[in-house]
Amino acid sequence: ATCTIRIFNLAGDLVRTLHKTDTSTAVMNWDVQTDNALPVGSGVYIYQIEAPGVGQTHGRMIVFMEKERLNNF
């Protein structure tokens, strides 16, 4: 129902932290941006999910971006 999701790049740098608090759905959407509101690049990322009272898990995911553009830098 609630959890914290952390997304890391392969260098181990924290890219984004997401907090799921909506208990009405099991879905968590990510806008594919960093904590600094920059778009992430295509590649492999590591996720870590922590759920209170349940435990934690981790894994890998792949992101494919159609175009990599920086509107802000």
Short mmCIF file of C-alpha atoms in Angstrom, two decimals:
data_model
loop_
_atom_site.label_atom_id
_atom_site.label_comp_id
_atom_site.label_asym_id
_atom_site.label_seq_id
_atom_site.Cartn_x
_atom_site.Cartn_y
_atom_site.Cartn_z
CA ALA A 1 0.00 0.00 0.00
CA THR A 2 2.81 2.42 0.86
CA CYS A 3 6.48 2.20 0.00
CA THR A 4 9.65 4.09 -0.85
CA ILE A 5 11.31 3.44 -4.20
CA ARG A 6 14.89 4.48 -4.84
CA ILE A 7 16.38 4.41 -8.33
CA PHE A 8 20.16 4.30 -8.83
CA ASN A 9 22.38 4.38 -11.90
CA LEU A 10 25.02 1.66 -12.37
CA ALA A 11 27.64 3.84 -10.68
CA GLY A 12 25.52 3.67 -7.51
CA ASP A 13 24.41 7.31 -7.62
CA LEU A 14 20.88 7.98 -6.41
CA VAL A 15 18.84 9.18 -9.38
CA ARG A 16 15.35 9.49 -7.89
CA THR A 17 13.43 8.76 -4.71
CA LEU A 18 9.70 8.10 -5.02
CA HIS A 19 7.23 7.81 -2.14
CA LYS A 20 4.01 5.86 -2.74
CA THR A 21 1.28 6.94 -0.36
CA ASP A 22 -1.84 6.24 -2.43
CA THR A 23 -3.31 3.07 -0.93
CA SER A 24 -6.10 2.81 -3.52
CA THR A 25 -3.81 1.40 -6.23
CA ALA A 26 -0.77 -0.85 -6.52
CA VAL A 27 0.68 1.25 -9.36
CA MET A 28 3.46 3.84 -9.00
CA ASN A 29 4.22 6.13 -11.94
CA TRP A 30 7.65 7.64 -12.60
CA ASP A 31 8.02 10.62 -14.90
CA VAL A 32 11.50 9.32 -15.95
CA GLN A 33 13.24 12.33 -14.44
CA THR A 34 15.87 12.75 -11.75
CA ASP A 35 15.32 14.46 -8.41
CA ASN A 36 16.66 17.59 -10.14
CA ALA A 37 13.91 17.44 -12.82
CA LEU A 38 16.32 16.37 -15.58
CA PRO A 39 15.42 13.54 -17.96
CA VAL A 40 17.31 10.30 -17.41
CA GLY A 41 19.29 8.72 -20.21
CA SER A 42 18.67 5.34 -21.77
CA GLY A 43 20.35 2.55 -19.86
CA VAL A 44 20.21 0.09 -16.98
CA TYR A 45 19.11 1.27 -13.55
CA ILE A 46 18.89 -0.40 -10.15
CA TYR A 47 15.73 -0.04 -8.05
CA GLN A 48 15.25 -0.63 -4.34
CA ILE A 49 11.77 -0.88 -2.82
CA GLU A 50 11.15 -0.60 0.92
CA ALA A 51 7.68 -1.30 2.30
CA PRO A 52 6.99 -0.76 6.01
CA GLY A 53 6.16 -4.02 7.75
CA VAL A 54 6.87 -6.05 4.60
CA GLY A 55 10.60 -5.67 3.90
CA GLN A 56 12.67 -4.64 0.94
CA THR A 57 13.64 -5.90 -2.50
CA HIS A 58 15.82 -4.73 -5.35
CA GLY A 59 16.35 -5.42 -9.02
CA ARG A 60 17.31 -4.01 -12.39
CA MET A 61 15.29 -2.18 -15.00
CA ILE A 62 16.04 -0.85 -18.46
CA VAL A 63 14.99 2.60 -19.68
CA PHE A 64 14.71 3.37 -23.39
CA MET A 65 14.32 7.06 -24.23
CA GLU A 66 13.30 8.01 -27.76
CA LYS A 67 15.26 11.28 -27.74
CA GLU A 68 17.65 12.57 -25.15
CA ARG A 69 17.30 16.33 -24.87
CA LEU A 70 18.13 18.73 -22.10
CA ASN A 71 15.77 21.69 -22.08
CA ASN A 72 17.31 22.86 -18.82
CA PHE A 73 20.95 22.59 -17.84
#
